[in-house]
Each structure stands twice: as C-alpha cells, then as structure tokens.
mmCIF file of C-alpha atoms and ligand atoms in Angstrom:
data_model
loop_
_atom_site.group_PDB
_atom_site.id
_atom_site.type_symbol
_atom_site.label_atom_id
_atom_site.label_comp_id
_atom_site.label_asym_id
_atom_site.label_seq_id
_atom_site.Cartn_x
_atom_site.Cartn_y
_atom_site.Cartn_z
ATOM 1 C CA MET G 24 -104.825 29.081 13.845
ATOM 2 C CA SER G 25 -104.016 28.066 10.349
ATOM 3 C CA SER G 26 -106.268 25.541 8.697
ATOM 4 C CA PHE G 27 -103.580 23.141 7.488
ATOM 5 C CA VAL G 28 -100.321 21.442 8.413
ATOM 6 C CA VAL G 29 -97.369 20.574 6.202
ATOM 7 C CA ALA G 30 -96.649 16.852 6.141
ATOM 8 C CA LEU G 31 -93.483 15.413 4.697
ATOM 9 C CA ASP G 32 -92.326 11.833 4.229
ATOM 10 C CA VAL G 33 -88.574 11.848 3.518
ATOM 11 C CA GLY G 34 -87.261 8.712 1.826
ATOM 12 C CA GLY G 35 -83.808 7.831 0.592
ATOM 13 C CA THR G 36 -84.629 8.532 -3.030
ATOM 14 C CA SER G 37 -87.679 10.867 -2.929
ATOM 15 C CA MET G 38 -89.800 12.862 -0.598
ATOM 16 C CA LYS G 39 -93.513 13.249 -0.621
ATOM 17 C CA GLY G 40 -95.122 16.398 0.828
ATOM 18 C CA GLY G 41 -98.682 17.454 1.416
ATOM 19 C CA LEU G 42 -100.977 19.914 3.061
ATOM 20 C CA VAL G 43 -103.559 18.290 5.293
ATOM 21 C CA THR G 44 -106.470 20.035 7.000
ATOM 22 C CA ARG G 45 -107.764 19.594 10.563
ATOM 23 C CA SER G 46 -110.398 17.189 9.185
ATOM 24 C CA GLY G 47 -107.851 15.116 7.261
ATOM 25 C CA GLU G 48 -108.443 16.437 3.805
ATOM 26 C CA ILE G 49 -105.289 16.443 1.655
ATOM 27 C CA ILE G 50 -105.561 19.765 -0.166
ATOM 28 C CA HIS G 51 -102.187 19.655 -1.962
ATOM 29 C CA ILE G 52 -99.550 17.099 -2.732
ATOM 30 C CA ASP G 53 -96.107 17.282 -4.325
ATOM 31 C CA ARG G 54 -92.861 15.303 -4.650
ATOM 32 C CA ARG G 55 -89.140 16.089 -4.701
ATOM 33 C CA THR G 56 -86.020 14.084 -5.289
ATOM 34 C CA THR G 57 -83.908 13.486 -2.175
ATOM 35 C CA PRO G 58 -80.420 14.769 -3.212
ATOM 36 C CA ARG G 59 -78.639 12.131 -1.153
ATOM 37 C CA ASP G 60 -75.565 12.151 -3.433
ATOM 38 C CA ARG G 61 -74.967 15.789 -2.610
ATOM 39 C CA GLY G 62 -74.619 15.121 1.142
ATOM 40 C CA PRO G 63 -76.749 15.577 4.271
ATOM 41 C CA ALA G 64 -76.664 19.382 4.275
ATOM 42 C CA ALA G 65 -78.151 19.456 0.755
ATOM 43 C CA VAL G 66 -80.921 17.106 1.871
ATOM 44 C CA VAL G 67 -81.741 19.410 4.828
ATOM 45 C CA ALA G 68 -81.739 22.471 2.498
ATOM 46 C CA THR G 69 -84.034 20.698 0.054
ATOM 47 C CA ILE G 70 -86.433 19.787 2.895
ATOM 48 C CA ARG G 71 -86.438 23.444 3.999
ATOM 49 C CA SER G 72 -87.245 24.824 0.586
ATOM 50 C CA PHE G 73 -89.855 22.112 -0.049
ATOM 51 C CA ILE G 74 -91.604 23.046 3.207
ATOM 52 C CA ASP G 75 -91.435 26.711 2.199
ATOM 53 C CA ASP G 76 -92.965 25.932 -1.201
ATOM 54 C CA LEU G 77 -95.698 23.812 0.316
ATOM 55 C CA ALA G 78 -96.622 26.541 2.784
ATOM 56 C CA THR G 79 -96.760 29.071 -0.089
ATOM 57 C CA ALA G 80 -99.053 26.688 -1.983
ATOM 58 C CA GLY G 81 -101.355 26.695 1.098
ATOM 59 C CA GLY G 82 -101.428 30.464 1.002
ATOM 60 C CA GLY G 83 -100.302 30.977 4.580
ATOM 61 C CA THR G 84 -98.329 29.804 7.581
ATOM 62 C CA PRO G 85 -99.112 26.161 8.551
ATOM 63 C CA ALA G 86 -100.356 25.307 12.039
ATOM 64 C CA GLY G 87 -97.489 22.841 12.369
ATOM 65 C CA VAL G 88 -95.112 20.625 10.492
ATOM 66 C CA GLY G 89 -94.779 16.852 10.722
ATOM 67 C CA LEU G 90 -91.787 15.023 9.202
ATOM 68 C CA ALA G 91 -91.209 11.316 8.786
ATOM 69 C CA VAL G 92 -87.488 10.607 8.341
ATOM 70 C CA PRO G 93 -85.304 7.486 8.234
ATOM 71 C CA GLY G 94 -82.768 6.432 10.845
ATOM 72 C CA LEU G 95 -82.561 7.007 14.573
ATOM 73 C CA VAL G 96 -85.157 9.647 15.397
ATOM 74 C CA THR G 97 -86.720 11.372 18.374
ATOM 75 C CA ALA G 98 -89.622 13.860 18.232
ATOM 76 C CA ASP G 99 -87.065 16.719 18.414
ATOM 77 C CA ALA G 100 -84.092 15.582 16.374
ATOM 78 C CA ALA G 101 -82.869 13.290 13.558
ATOM 79 C CA LEU G 102 -80.030 11.663 15.453
ATOM 80 C CA TYR G 103 -78.526 9.442 12.797
ATOM 81 C CA SER G 104 -79.159 8.049 9.350
ATOM 82 C CA ALA G 105 -76.800 5.709 7.572
ATOM 83 C CA ASN G 106 -78.858 6.178 4.439
ATOM 84 C CA ILE G 107 -78.775 9.996 4.278
ATOM 85 C CA GLY G 108 -75.648 10.582 6.398
ATOM 86 C CA TRP G 109 -76.920 13.156 8.816
ATOM 87 C CA ARG G 110 -76.154 13.293 12.537
ATOM 88 C CA ASP G 111 -77.925 15.287 15.282
ATOM 89 C CA VAL G 112 -80.061 17.520 13.183
ATOM 90 C CA PRO G 113 -82.541 19.387 15.456
ATOM 91 C CA ALA G 114 -86.136 19.282 14.158
ATOM 92 C CA THR G 115 -86.183 23.084 13.906
ATOM 93 C CA ASP G 116 -83.301 23.004 11.345
ATOM 94 C CA PHE G 117 -85.665 21.367 8.811
ATOM 95 C CA VAL G 118 -88.288 24.108 9.063
ATOM 96 C CA PRO G 119 -87.737 27.561 7.678
ATOM 97 C CA LEU G 120 -90.802 28.885 9.573
ATOM 98 C CA ASP G 121 -91.531 29.656 13.183
ATOM 99 C CA VAL G 122 -94.077 26.951 13.682
ATOM 100 C CA PRO G 123 -94.267 23.855 15.933
ATOM 101 C CA VAL G 124 -92.641 20.758 14.421
ATOM 102 C CA MET G 125 -92.556 17.079 15.280
ATOM 103 C CA LEU G 126 -90.301 14.413 13.792
ATOM 104 C CA GLY G 127 -91.087 10.700 13.514
ATOM 105 C CA HIS G 128 -89.166 7.610 12.354
ATOM 106 C CA ASP G 129 -90.412 6.784 8.884
ATOM 107 C CA VAL G 130 -91.693 3.253 9.539
ATOM 108 C CA ARG G 131 -93.142 4.110 12.969
ATOM 109 C CA THR G 132 -94.860 7.148 11.434
ATOM 110 C CA GLY G 133 -96.444 4.870 8.810
ATOM 111 C CA GLY G 134 -97.419 2.575 11.648
ATOM 112 C CA LEU G 135 -99.015 5.458 13.509
ATOM 113 C CA ALA G 136 -101.134 6.216 10.386
ATOM 114 C CA GLU G 137 -102.167 2.551 10.046
ATOM 115 C CA SER G 138 -103.048 2.611 13.756
ATOM 116 C CA VAL G 139 -105.091 5.804 13.750
ATOM 117 C CA LEU G 140 -106.534 5.716 10.193
ATOM 118 C CA GLY G 141 -105.843 2.367 8.557
ATOM 119 C CA ALA G 142 -105.747 -1.381 9.025
ATOM 120 C CA GLY G 143 -105.103 -1.085 12.729
ATOM 121 C CA ARG G 144 -107.765 1.465 13.442
ATOM 122 C CA GLU G 145 -109.701 -0.648 15.910
ATOM 123 C CA LEU G 146 -106.653 -2.561 17.207
ATOM 124 C CA SER G 147 -104.680 -1.679 20.295
ATOM 125 C CA ASP G 148 -101.618 -3.840 19.780
ATOM 126 C CA PHE G 149 -100.242 -4.968 16.428
ATOM 127 C CA LEU G 150 -97.134 -5.126 14.285
ATOM 128 C CA PHE G 151 -96.918 -3.032 11.129
ATOM 129 C CA LEU G 152 -94.509 -4.870 8.863
ATOM 130 C CA PRO G 153 -93.649 -3.150 5.577
ATOM 131 C CA ILE G 154 -91.645 -5.539 3.387
ATOM 132 C CA GLY G 155 -89.785 -3.613 0.704
ATOM 133 C CA THR G 156 -86.141 -2.962 -0.140
ATOM 134 C CA GLY G 157 -85.575 -3.773 3.494
ATOM 135 C CA ILE G 158 -87.776 -4.970 6.334
ATOM 136 C CA ALA G 159 -88.545 -2.785 9.325
ATOM 137 C CA GLY G 160 -91.380 -2.997 11.763
ATOM 138 C CA ALA G 161 -93.445 -0.618 13.785
ATOM 139 C CA VAL G 162 -94.335 -2.144 17.144
ATOM 140 C CA ILE G 163 -97.761 -0.624 18.021
ATOM 141 C CA LEU G 164 -98.570 -0.816 21.734
ATOM 142 C CA HIS G 165 -101.802 0.732 23.046
ATOM 143 C CA GLY G 166 -102.300 2.376 19.695
ATOM 144 C CA GLU G 167 -98.914 4.110 19.631
ATOM 145 C CA PRO G 168 -95.619 3.186 17.962
ATOM 146 C CA TYR G 169 -93.006 2.033 20.400
ATOM 147 C CA GLY G 170 -89.378 2.863 19.622
ATOM 148 C CA GLY G 171 -87.660 1.314 22.628
ATOM 149 C CA SER G 172 -85.203 2.950 25.050
ATOM 150 C CA ALA G 173 -83.095 4.729 22.395
ATOM 151 C CA GLY G 174 -85.146 4.495 19.228
ATOM 152 C CA TRP G 175 -83.738 1.247 17.868
ATOM 153 C CA GLY G 176 -86.975 -0.695 18.509
ATOM 154 C CA GLY G 177 -88.815 -2.487 15.785
ATOM 155 C CA GLU G 178 -85.744 -3.702 13.790
ATOM 156 C CA ILE G 179 -87.462 -7.029 13.094
ATOM 157 C CA GLY G 180 -85.654 -7.215 9.736
ATOM 158 C CA HIS G 181 -82.397 -7.905 11.573
ATOM 159 C CA ILE G 182 -83.684 -10.675 13.813
ATOM 160 C CA PRO G 183 -81.370 -13.625 13.029
ATOM 161 C CA VAL G 184 -83.561 -16.356 11.625
ATOM 162 C CA PHE G 185 -80.935 -18.670 10.101
ATOM 163 C CA PRO G 186 -77.940 -18.206 12.477
ATOM 164 C CA GLU G 187 -75.621 -20.257 10.212
ATOM 165 C CA GLY G 188 -76.934 -18.504 7.149
ATOM 166 C CA GLU G 189 -76.043 -15.756 4.773
ATOM 167 C CA PRO G 190 -74.336 -12.530 5.898
ATOM 168 C CA CYS G 191 -76.454 -9.379 6.071
ATOM 169 C CA ALA G 192 -75.331 -5.915 5.027
ATOM 170 C CA CYS G 193 -75.801 -4.882 8.686
ATOM 171 C CA GLY G 194 -72.873 -6.998 9.793
ATOM 172 C CA GLN G 195 -74.909 -9.812 11.364
ATOM 173 C CA ILE G 196 -75.525 -13.303 9.993
ATOM 174 C CA GLY G 197 -78.820 -14.755 8.783
ATOM 175 C CA CYS G 198 -81.105 -11.723 9.308
ATOM 176 C CA LEU G 199 -84.758 -11.935 8.243
ATOM 177 C CA GLU G 200 -84.096 -9.155 5.741
ATOM 178 C CA THR G 201 -81.429 -11.231 4.011
ATOM 179 C CA TYR G 202 -84.080 -13.810 3.021
ATOM 180 C CA ALA G 203 -87.452 -12.086 2.883
ATOM 181 C CA SER G 204 -87.163 -8.481 1.737
ATOM 182 C CA ALA G 205 -88.332 -7.739 -1.810
ATOM 183 C CA SER G 206 -84.706 -7.090 -2.836
ATOM 184 C CA ALA G 207 -83.508 -10.311 -1.109
ATOM 185 C CA VAL G 208 -86.098 -12.337 -3.007
ATOM 186 C CA ALA G 209 -84.975 -10.733 -6.245
ATOM 187 C CA ARG G 210 -81.241 -11.075 -5.460
ATOM 188 C CA ARG G 211 -81.442 -14.685 -4.281
ATOM 189 C CA TYR G 212 -83.522 -15.851 -7.209
ATOM 190 C CA SER G 213 -81.230 -14.067 -9.689
ATOM 191 C CA ALA G 214 -78.058 -15.541 -8.128
ATOM 192 C CA ARG G 215 -79.471 -19.009 -8.043
ATOM 193 C CA ALA G 216 -80.848 -18.827 -11.598
ATOM 194 C CA THR G 217 -77.511 -17.504 -12.890
ATOM 195 C CA SER G 218 -75.425 -20.223 -11.226
ATOM 196 C CA SER G 219 -77.752 -22.994 -12.387
ATOM 197 C CA THR G 220 -77.427 -21.916 -16.000
ATOM 198 C CA ALA G 221 -73.619 -21.405 -15.907
ATOM 199 C CA PRO G 222 -71.436 -24.108 -17.495
ATOM 200 C CA ALA G 223 -70.374 -26.880 -15.144
ATOM 201 C CA SER G 224 -66.633 -26.603 -15.878
ATOM 202 C CA PRO G 225 -64.902 -23.887 -13.883
ATOM 203 C CA VAL G 226 -62.323 -23.358 -16.648
ATOM 204 C CA THR G 227 -64.929 -22.526 -19.265
ATOM 205 C CA VAL G 228 -65.711 -18.841 -19.510
ATOM 206 C CA PRO G 229 -69.467 -18.553 -18.756
ATOM 207 C CA SER G 230 -71.306 -17.710 -21.926
ATOM 208 C CA THR G 231 -74.574 -16.995 -20.120
ATOM 209 C CA SER G 232 -75.313 -13.514 -18.923
ATOM 210 C CA PRO G 233 -76.403 -12.973 -15.298
ATOM 211 C CA VAL G 234 -80.147 -13.408 -14.630
ATOM 212 C CA THR G 235 -81.740 -10.329 -13.102
ATOM 213 C CA ALA G 236 -85.294 -10.775 -11.887
ATOM 214 C CA THR G 237 -87.397 -8.382 -9.794
ATOM 215 C CA ALA G 238 -89.387 -9.510 -6.726
ATOM 216 C CA GLU G 239 -92.522 -9.023 -8.738
ATOM 217 C CA GLN G 240 -91.202 -11.400 -11.392
ATOM 218 C CA VAL G 241 -90.243 -13.968 -8.805
ATOM 219 C CA ALA G 242 -93.767 -13.716 -7.378
ATOM 220 C CA ALA G 243 -95.267 -14.255 -10.797
ATOM 221 C CA LEU G 244 -92.957 -17.238 -11.417
ATOM 222 C CA THR G 245 -93.892 -18.686 -7.990
ATOM 223 C CA ALA G 246 -97.588 -18.383 -8.900
ATOM 224 C CA SER G 247 -96.942 -20.189 -12.188
ATOM 225 C CA GLY G 248 -95.162 -23.092 -10.445
ATOM 226 C CA ASP G 249 -91.530 -22.373 -11.360
ATOM 227 C CA PRO G 250 -89.519 -24.677 -8.989
ATOM 228 C CA LEU G 251 -86.654 -22.309 -8.276
ATOM 229 C CA ALA G 252 -88.946 -19.389 -7.613
ATOM 230 C CA MET G 253 -91.104 -21.509 -5.367
ATOM 231 C CA GLU G 254 -88.023 -22.520 -3.438
ATOM 232 C CA ILE G 255 -86.814 -18.900 -2.950
ATOM 233 C CA TRP G 256 -90.375 -17.769 -2.080
ATOM 234 C CA GLY G 257 -90.739 -20.652 0.368
ATOM 235 C CA GLU G 258 -87.493 -19.652 2.071
ATOM 236 C CA ALA G 259 -88.779 -16.067 2.442
ATOM 237 C CA VAL G 260 -92.010 -17.405 3.974
ATOM 238 C CA GLU G 261 -90.027 -19.679 6.289
ATOM 239 C CA ALA G 262 -87.849 -16.762 7.485
ATOM 240 C CA LEU G 263 -90.899 -14.561 8.023
ATOM 241 C CA SER G 264 -92.681 -17.259 10.007
ATOM 242 C CA LEU G 265 -89.721 -17.666 12.290
ATOM 243 C CA ALA G 266 -89.488 -13.932 13.032
ATOM 244 C CA LEU G 267 -93.258 -13.544 13.418
ATOM 245 C CA ALA G 268 -93.507 -16.554 15.768
ATOM 246 C CA THR G 269 -90.911 -14.840 17.977
ATOM 247 C CA TYR G 270 -92.775 -11.529 17.816
ATOM 248 C CA THR G 271 -96.126 -13.196 18.564
ATOM 249 C CA LEU G 272 -94.792 -15.089 21.565
ATOM 250 C CA LEU G 273 -93.155 -11.964 22.982
ATOM 251 C CA LEU G 274 -95.852 -9.328 22.418
ATOM 252 C CA ASP G 275 -99.156 -11.150 21.695
ATOM 253 C CA PRO G 276 -100.316 -8.818 18.895
ATOM 254 C CA SER G 277 -103.959 -8.875 17.833
ATOM 255 C CA ALA G 278 -102.864 -8.782 14.202
ATOM 256 C CA ILE G 279 -99.874 -8.407 11.896
ATOM 257 C CA VAL G 280 -100.336 -5.803 9.247
ATOM 258 C CA LEU G 281 -98.328 -6.561 6.125
ATOM 259 C CA GLY G 282 -97.268 -3.639 3.907
ATOM 260 C CA GLY G 283 -94.638 -2.686 1.352
ATOM 261 C CA GLY G 284 -93.927 -4.097 -2.092
ATOM 262 C CA LEU G 285 -93.826 -7.763 -1.267
ATOM 263 C CA ALA G 286 -97.244 -7.593 0.411
ATOM 264 C CA GLU G 287 -98.678 -6.605 -2.979
ATOM 265 C CA ALA G 288 -98.421 -10.320 -3.796
ATOM 266 C CA GLY G 289 -101.458 -10.710 -1.509
ATOM 267 C CA PRO G 290 -102.528 -14.320 -0.836
ATOM 268 C CA LEU G 291 -99.427 -15.658 -2.540
ATOM 269 C CA LEU G 292 -97.590 -14.422 0.507
ATOM 270 C CA SER G 293 -100.244 -14.261 3.243
ATOM 271 C CA VAL G 294 -101.773 -17.710 2.794
ATOM 272 C CA PRO G 295 -98.576 -19.766 3.151
ATOM 273 C CA LEU G 296 -97.243 -17.376 5.819
ATOM 274 C CA ALA G 297 -100.382 -17.711 7.936
ATOM 275 C CA GLU G 298 -100.208 -21.467 7.530
ATOM 276 C CA ARG G 299 -96.532 -21.721 8.472
ATOM 277 C CA LEU G 300 -96.938 -19.334 11.407
ATOM 278 C CA GLY G 301 -99.847 -21.370 12.671
ATOM 279 C CA GLU G 302 -97.761 -24.581 12.455
ATOM 280 C CA ARG G 303 -94.966 -23.049 14.456
ATOM 281 C CA LEU G 304 -97.166 -22.036 17.387
ATOM 282 C CA ALA G 305 -98.359 -24.955 19.492
ATOM 283 C CA PHE G 306 -100.225 -23.603 22.514
ATOM 284 C CA ARG G 307 -101.758 -20.446 21.125
ATOM 285 C CA ASP G 308 -103.391 -19.229 17.917
ATOM 286 C CA ALA G 309 -101.441 -17.209 15.387
ATOM 287 C CA PRO G 310 -102.587 -13.581 15.058
ATOM 288 C CA PRO G 311 -104.426 -12.870 11.800
ATOM 289 C CA LEU G 312 -102.510 -11.318 8.921
ATOM 290 C CA ARG G 313 -103.942 -8.178 7.436
ATOM 291 C CA GLN G 314 -103.073 -6.102 4.430
ATOM 292 C CA ALA G 315 -102.015 -2.513 5.167
ATOM 293 C CA ALA G 316 -104.619 -0.030 4.120
ATOM 294 C CA LEU G 317 -102.755 3.177 3.357
ATOM 295 C CA GLY G 318 -100.044 1.955 0.939
ATOM 296 C CA MET G 319 -97.450 4.570 -0.014
ATOM 297 C CA SER G 320 -99.487 7.329 1.699
ATOM 298 C CA ALA G 321 -98.957 5.929 5.239
ATOM 299 C CA GLY G 322 -95.782 7.935 5.898
ATOM 300 C CA MET G 323 -97.245 11.199 4.751
ATOM 301 C CA LEU G 324 -100.543 10.697 6.616
ATOM 302 C CA GLY G 325 -98.602 9.825 9.720
ATOM 303 C CA ALA G 326 -96.548 12.950 9.263
ATOM 304 C CA ALA G 327 -99.812 14.956 9.019
ATOM 305 C CA LEU G 328 -100.881 13.407 12.371
ATOM 306 C CA LEU G 329 -97.532 14.483 13.839
ATOM 307 C CA GLY G 330 -97.974 18.005 12.425
ATOM 308 C CA TRP G 331 -101.360 18.407 14.111
ATOM 309 C CA ARG G 332 -100.025 16.894 17.345
ATOM 310 C CA ALA G 333 -97.191 19.464 17.266
ATOM 311 C CA ALA G 334 -99.872 22.166 16.832
ATOM 312 C CA GLY G 335 -101.564 20.966 20.013
ATOM 313 C CA PHE G 336 -104.165 18.505 18.756
ATOM 314 C CA ALA G 337 -103.319 15.286 20.486
ATOM 315 C CA ASP G 338 -106.528 13.651 19.123
ATOM 316 C CA ALA G 339 -105.679 14.413 15.486
ATOM 317 C CA GLY G 340 -107.127 11.834 13.137
ATOM 318 C CA ALA G 341 -109.945 10.679 15.428
ATOM 319 C CA ASN G 342 -112.513 12.459 13.248
ATOM 320 C CA TRP G 343 -110.880 11.806 9.934
ATOM 321 C CA SER G 344 -112.789 9.608 7.550
ATOM 322 C CA PRO G 345 -110.484 8.824 4.672
ATOM 323 C CA ASP G 346 -111.473 5.852 2.635
ATOM 324 C CA VAL G 347 -109.186 3.583 4.514
ATOM 325 C CA LEU G 348 -111.476 1.171 6.300
ATOM 326 C CA LYS G 349 -111.673 -1.278 3.441
ATOM 327 C CA SER G 350 -108.646 -3.179 4.713
ATOM 328 C CA PRO G 351 -109.557 -6.804 4.039
ATOM 329 C CA ARG G 352 -108.464 -9.447 6.411
ATOM 330 C CA VAL G 353 -106.311 -11.353 3.978
ATOM 331 C CA ALA G 354 -105.694 -14.543 5.909
HETATM 332 ZN ZN1 LIG U 299 -79.108 -7.580 9.371
#
C-alpha cells in the first residue's frame, strides 16, 4: 500500500492538488489553471496530467485519488457542471492510473473536511456556509455531508428570501445569493453608488464613470460608517438571517460555520447576523455562528479524505492532527 493519496480540488478558475499521507501530512502541493475556455475535454485532460505529475512527485503510485469538483456529482461520476460544461464524466476518466478514486461535490467536500478536521470536528449536525462569488451550503448530518435524493441538496444560495426582489442568474427571483454573496455585495454597492452620483437629468450624458467596489471595500466602508455601504451590508445580513432562520427551523443545526471571502469580515458580519437571526426566532435559540477553520484548504483536505476512503480507510482523518482546532466561536 502506497503511503500517500492524490487530492485535487477543481475550481472554475484554478485547481489545487496535493499529496497527503495516511496521517494527514501534506507532503506536496501544486496548482494549475483550469482551462475552462478550452472546453470540458481540455479540463479533463488537464486533471489527468496534473494527477500524473503529482503521482510522479510522490515517487510512486498513490493509494487512491480524491477529487472535489463543482456541479452535480456522485462518488462515481461528475454528472453536470454549468460552470465547466461537462456531462456524465465517470470518475475513472479523470485518473490516468489504475487506482481507486472517489469524487465529491466541491462544497460538500469542503464541508466534510470542516466536519472531520475543522470547525465542526466535535459537531454532529451543522451547516457549512461558504459565502464567496456565490453561496452554496453543505448540509452536515451525523457528521457527513448530505446531498439529497439527486445531489441538488444544500443550494441555500437559491432560497428565495425576497420573493418580489431582484432576479437571480439562476432564473429565480430574490435568491439569497443575489443579495448576500461577496459578488452581490460588490455589485449592488457599485450600482447604487454609480446611480447616486449620476446627473439627475436623463437627457444629460453622465459624466461620472461607473463605481466599481469589491466586497472587501464595501466591508471596509461599512466599518467606517459609510451610509450606502451600511445599507447594502445590512440587506445582505437581512437576507442571510432569513435563509438561516429557515434552515435552523428545518434542521436544528448545532452551529452554522461561515466560510468564504465574505466571512473574512469576521465580527462585522457575524455579530449583526447572530443578532438578526436571534430576533427572528421566537421559541428557540439561534445556533451559534462559527468561523470555518480550514480556509481555502478545505476542498483539498476533503479530497484527501475521499482519496483515503477510496483506498479503503473509512476512518480517514480520525487520527489527523492538523492545526485546525483553533476555530474561534465568533458570535
Ligand atoms: Zn438563484
């Protein structure tokens, strides 16, 4: 039995790969660009050669391969990804070697890592909520991510929170993601700031250039008391509190683990969100909000767990002691 697995976290723009030992030591790490613009077949070919190169760096055949990929995913196949464009790719097509392989949905794989190694280590039931370009959730039940009947589970970003609200790219109206993702916060602030500085008369050609702010900048403006930023930030908090109240009432999580770019704002997000969530719930306490512990490594560490599970070690991660237990309870 080889001493390492290949773990790969495939994102829409880049992929992160590593070699991880049976005791959880990351012995090698590397990154590649996801050639999405060259089509799904090119992405699969890049994954194959990346796995080959990683195995070579390890000096032998890995015990298994774990892959975290976006879209609709089962353990044996990547069924669909709007982002990358592939359909029905068997897990074995990604791997140029004759070794066991297991696929996982990207967010659920990150949630698995938070469950086994990170902020949810001692929790049985929680929600892992990465808030980045989009919002997706990993529903963790009894320590394991739950994908639902067909793999569509956890799409909390597309829960309608303001039914008469703004259209979402998904085709629905008023989705959480439309108000509270990092890109939504940036987009909504920029649009509002641009229109408020434009000349009042519609016949005048606007002399002002469009405002473009990042979510990070909106967070900083919110912290400094900028009224428009505070309004946009407050609407994001409002939207999140609505979706999380629904989640809490339905599944009674012991915590909500916030991850992704927007969670980097820390108490600026978690304090008002905890307060608003608490106000919404009348007959029960709100679950505590925690900060995710593994950051951008969650997907790759989760893929390593899948790789070792594929190799026959169902208890992978139980004896790992990465420095991930420092997750503070942030609110
Ligand atoms: Zn949507």
